[in-house]
PDB file of C-alpha atoms in Angstrom:
ATOM      1  CA  MET A  27     124.108  76.259  86.811  1.00  0.00           C
ATOM      2  CA  ALA A  28     125.158  78.148  89.953  1.00  0.00           C
ATOM      3  CA  LYS A  29     124.789  81.477  88.174  1.00  0.00           C
ATOM      4  CA  GLN A  30     121.319  80.527  86.900  1.00  0.00           C
ATOM      5  CA  LEU A  31     120.174  79.573  90.399  1.00  0.00           C
ATOM      6  CA  ALA A  32     121.692  82.748  91.822  1.00  0.00           C
ATOM      7  CA  ARG A  33     119.901  84.940  89.289  1.00  0.00           C
ATOM      8  CA  TYR A  34     116.617  83.171  90.037  1.00  0.00           C
ATOM      9  CA  ALA A  35     117.074  83.759  93.776  1.00  0.00           C
ATOM     10  CA  VAL A  36     117.955  87.424  93.266  1.00  0.00           C
ATOM     11  CA  GLU A  37     114.823  87.922  91.149  1.00  0.00           C
ATOM     12  CA  GLN A  38     112.721  86.656  94.084  1.00  0.00           C
ATOM     13  CA  ILE A  39     114.194  88.973  96.729  1.00  0.00           C
ATOM     14  CA  THR A  40     111.873  91.675  97.998  1.00  0.00           C
ATOM     15  CA  ASP A  41     112.845  95.337  98.363  1.00  0.00           C
ATOM     16  CA  ASP A  42     114.055  94.882 101.952  1.00  0.00           C
ATOM     17  CA  GLY A  43     116.767  92.437 100.843  1.00  0.00           C
ATOM     18  CA  VAL A  44     115.514  89.538 102.986  1.00  0.00           C
ATOM     19  CA  PRO A  45     114.082  86.534 101.129  1.00  0.00           C
ATOM     20  CA  VAL A  46     110.893  84.741 102.015  1.00  0.00           C
ATOM     21  CA  TRP A  47     111.125  81.149 103.193  1.00  0.00           C
ATOM     22  CA  ASP A  48     109.508  79.683 100.053  1.00  0.00           C
ATOM     23  CA  TYR A  49     109.794  81.364  96.649  1.00  0.00           C
ATOM     24  CA  SER A  50     106.889  79.366  95.200  1.00  0.00           C
ATOM     25  CA  LEU A  51     104.232  80.305  97.763  1.00  0.00           C
ATOM     26  CA  PRO A  52     101.038  81.758  96.332  1.00  0.00           C
ATOM     27  CA  ALA A  53     100.703  85.509  96.908  1.00  0.00           C
ATOM     28  CA  ASP A  54      97.790  85.013  99.321  1.00  0.00           C
ATOM     29  CA  GLU A  55      99.913  82.878 101.699  1.00  0.00           C
ATOM     30  CA  ILE A  56     101.884  84.377 104.585  1.00  0.00           C
ATOM     31  CA  GLN A  57     105.288  85.377 103.238  1.00  0.00           C
ATOM     32  CA  TYR A  58     107.549  84.661 106.219  1.00  0.00           C
ATOM     33  CA  LYS A  59     111.023  86.166 105.996  1.00  0.00           C
ATOM     34  CA  ASP A  60     113.985  83.793 106.259  1.00  0.00           C
ATOM     35  CA  SER A  61     117.261  85.343 107.361  1.00  0.00           C
ATOM     36  CA  SER A  62     119.032  81.980 107.129  1.00  0.00           C
ATOM     37  CA  ALA A  63     118.154  81.766 103.437  1.00  0.00           C
ATOM     38  CA  GLY A  64     119.345  85.354 103.031  1.00  0.00           C
ATOM     39  CA  ALA A  65     122.680  84.666 104.698  1.00  0.00           C
ATOM     40  CA  ILE A  66     123.257  81.472 102.727  1.00  0.00           C
ATOM     41  CA  THR A  67     122.270  83.141  99.450  1.00  0.00           C
ATOM     42  CA  ALA A  68     124.541  86.117 100.167  1.00  0.00           C
ATOM     43  CA  ALA A  69     127.443  83.771 100.884  1.00  0.00           C
ATOM     44  CA  GLY A  70     126.775  81.898  97.636  1.00  0.00           C
ATOM     45  CA  LEU A  71     126.643  85.097  95.606  1.00  0.00           C
ATOM     46  CA  LEU A  72     129.958  86.239  97.051  1.00  0.00           C
ATOM     47  CA  LEU A  73     131.519  82.852  96.296  1.00  0.00           C
ATOM     48  CA  ILE A  74     130.255  82.959  92.725  1.00  0.00           C
ATOM     49  CA  ALA A  75     131.716  86.456  92.331  1.00  0.00           C
ATOM     50  CA  GLN A  76     135.126  85.105  93.329  1.00  0.00           C
ATOM     51  CA  CYS A  77     134.947  82.440  90.599  1.00  0.00           C
ATOM     52  CA  ILE A  78     134.035  84.760  87.719  1.00  0.00           C
ATOM     53  CA  GLU A  79     136.901  86.057  85.600  1.00  0.00           C
ATOM     54  CA  ASP A  80     134.936  88.887  83.971  1.00  0.00           C
ATOM     55  CA  GLU A  81     135.293  91.699  86.513  1.00  0.00           C
ATOM     56  CA  GLN A  82     132.074  93.479  85.479  1.00  0.00           C
ATOM     57  CA  GLU A  83     130.002  90.303  85.868  1.00  0.00           C
ATOM     58  CA  ALA A  84     131.761  89.425  89.139  1.00  0.00           C
ATOM     59  CA  GLU A  85     130.983  92.881  90.496  1.00  0.00           C
ATOM     60  CA  GLN A  86     127.255  92.346  89.848  1.00  0.00           C
ATOM     61  CA  TYR A  87     127.266  89.170  91.972  1.00  0.00           C
ATOM     62  CA  ARG A  88     129.247  90.968  94.695  1.00  0.00           C
ATOM     63  CA  LYS A  89     126.688  93.790  94.698  1.00  0.00           C
ATOM     64  CA  TRP A  90     123.825  91.309  95.011  1.00  0.00           C
ATOM     65  CA  GLY A  91     125.561  89.520  97.892  1.00  0.00           C
ATOM     66  CA  LEU A  92     126.290  92.757  99.719  1.00  0.00           C
ATOM     67  CA  TYR A  93     122.712  93.944  99.114  1.00  0.00           C
ATOM     68  CA  LEU A  94     121.406  90.821 100.857  1.00  0.00           C
ATOM     69  CA  LEU A  95     123.846  91.262 103.746  1.00  0.00           C
ATOM     70  CA  GLN A  96     122.744  94.885 104.134  1.00  0.00           C
ATOM     71  CA  GLY A  97     119.104  93.773 104.108  1.00  0.00           C
ATOM     72  CA  LEU A  98     119.865  91.313 106.902  1.00  0.00           C
ATOM     73  CA  MET A  99     121.588  94.002 108.948  1.00  0.00           C
ATOM     74  CA  ASP A 100     118.793  96.525 108.363  1.00  0.00           C
ATOM     75  CA  SER A 101     115.869  94.160 108.994  1.00  0.00           C
ATOM     76  CA  CYS A 102     117.101  91.280 111.155  1.00  0.00           C
ATOM     77  CA  ASP A 103     120.061  92.457 113.248  1.00  0.00           C
ATOM     78  CA  LEU A 104     119.736  91.393 116.900  1.00  0.00           C
ATOM     79  CA  THR A 105     123.245  92.303 118.024  1.00  0.00           C
ATOM     80  CA  GLN A 106     121.981  95.235 120.109  1.00  0.00           C
ATOM     81  CA  ASP A 107     119.298  93.141 121.857  1.00  0.00           C
ATOM     82  CA  ASP A 108     120.669  91.800 125.149  1.00  0.00           C
ATOM     83  CA  ASN A 109     117.828  89.246 125.330  1.00  0.00           C
ATOM     84  CA  ALA A 110     118.335  87.841 121.822  1.00  0.00           C
ATOM     85  CA  LEU A 111     119.124  84.155 121.435  1.00  0.00           C
ATOM     86  CA  GLY A 112     120.908  84.670 118.131  1.00  0.00           C
ATOM     87  CA  LEU A 113     122.409  87.300 115.883  1.00  0.00           C
ATOM     88  CA  LEU A 114     119.614  87.556 113.306  1.00  0.00           C
ATOM     89  CA  ALA A 115     115.832  87.523 113.641  1.00  0.00           C
ATOM     90  CA  HIS A 116     113.509  85.624 111.296  1.00  0.00           C
ATOM     91  CA  GLY A 117     115.552  82.449 110.965  1.00  0.00           C
ATOM     92  CA  ALA A 118     114.412  79.229 109.339  1.00  0.00           C
ATOM     93  CA  SER A 119     111.736  78.643 111.979  1.00  0.00           C
ATOM     94  CA  PHE A 120     109.886  81.750 110.841  1.00  0.00           C
ATOM     95  CA  CYS A 121     110.010  84.279 113.666  1.00  0.00           C
ATOM     96  CA  GLN A 122     112.858  82.644 115.571  1.00  0.00           C
ATOM     97  CA  SER A 123     116.395  83.865 115.802  1.00  0.00           C
ATOM     98  CA  TRP A 124     119.261  81.552 114.939  1.00  0.00           C
ATOM     99  CA  SER A 125     122.930  81.536 115.606  1.00  0.00           C
ATOM    100  CA  LEU A 126     124.861  78.493 114.363  1.00  0.00           C
ATOM    101  CA  ARG A 127     123.733  78.378 110.731  1.00  0.00           C
ATOM    102  CA  GLN A 128     124.498  82.036 110.136  1.00  0.00           C
ATOM    103  CA  HIS A 129     128.169  81.595 110.985  1.00  0.00           C
ATOM    104  CA  ALA A 130     128.974  80.428 107.447  1.00  0.00           C
ATOM    105  CA  ALA A 131     127.659  83.687 106.010  1.00  0.00           C
ATOM    106  CA  ILE A 132     129.470  85.759 108.612  1.00  0.00           C
ATOM    107  CA  ARG A 133     132.648  83.855 107.829  1.00  0.00           C
ATOM    108  CA  ARG A 134     132.181  84.587 104.120  1.00  0.00           C
ATOM    109  CA  LEU A 135     131.721  88.292 104.841  1.00  0.00           C
ATOM    110  CA  LEU A 136     134.807  88.397 107.028  1.00  0.00           C
ATOM    111  CA  LEU A 137     136.883  86.588 104.416  1.00  0.00           C
ATOM    112  CA  LEU A 138     135.661  89.122 101.877  1.00  0.00           C
ATOM    113  CA  ARG A 139     136.992  91.845 104.142  1.00  0.00           C
ATOM    114  CA  GLY A 140     140.240  89.988 104.813  1.00  0.00           C
ATOM    115  CA  THR A 141     139.562  89.090 108.460  1.00  0.00           C
ATOM    116  CA  ASP A 142     140.525  85.736 109.977  1.00  0.00           C
ATOM    117  CA  ALA A 143     136.972  84.425 110.269  1.00  0.00           C
ATOM    118  CA  CYS A 144     137.809  81.228 112.136  1.00  0.00           C
ATOM    119  CA  GLN A 145     139.568  83.112 114.914  1.00  0.00           C
ATOM    120  CA  TRP A 146     136.774  85.697 115.118  1.00  0.00           C
ATOM    121  CA  LEU A 147     134.021  83.051 115.230  1.00  0.00           C
ATOM    122  CA  SER A 148     135.849  81.181 117.983  1.00  0.00           C
ATOM    123  CA  GLU A 149     135.950  84.338 120.063  1.00  0.00           C
ATOM    124  CA  VAL A 150     132.265  85.096 119.378  1.00  0.00           C
ATOM    125  CA  LEU A 151     131.222  81.583 120.389  1.00  0.00           C
ATOM    126  CA  LEU A 152     133.115  81.916 123.657  1.00  0.00           C
ATOM    127  CA  VAL A 153     131.284  85.165 124.425  1.00  0.00           C
ATOM    128  CA  ILE A 154     127.837  83.844 123.403  1.00  0.00           C
ATOM    129  CA  HIS A 155     128.117  80.626 125.362  1.00  0.00           C
TER     130      HIS A 155
END
């Protein structure tokens, strides 16, 4: 079931790698980007990849997850904006930034790279607040 849902989500992703907030919106509606959905989906894809024994299939899910993370960094990264109220633009409230809900995806990325995510997030939260 998880793999079916993941494939459906990947099929909906636009070329920039950032999903829209509602996959079932009619084409004539405003297609707001949703970086929180992108981060959560990327984290899910990377988790699924870790659970798949077939290395070729697992690699496809890893590639999809990393593609979404790259899309977030290319299109939504606010880390260079001193006035930003979060780390990514276009969060769940359409054009708002968000900070707390994206930590799960950042943690997943750091675990993928072998970094102690809990320690890193604690340090980031101290700096942000």
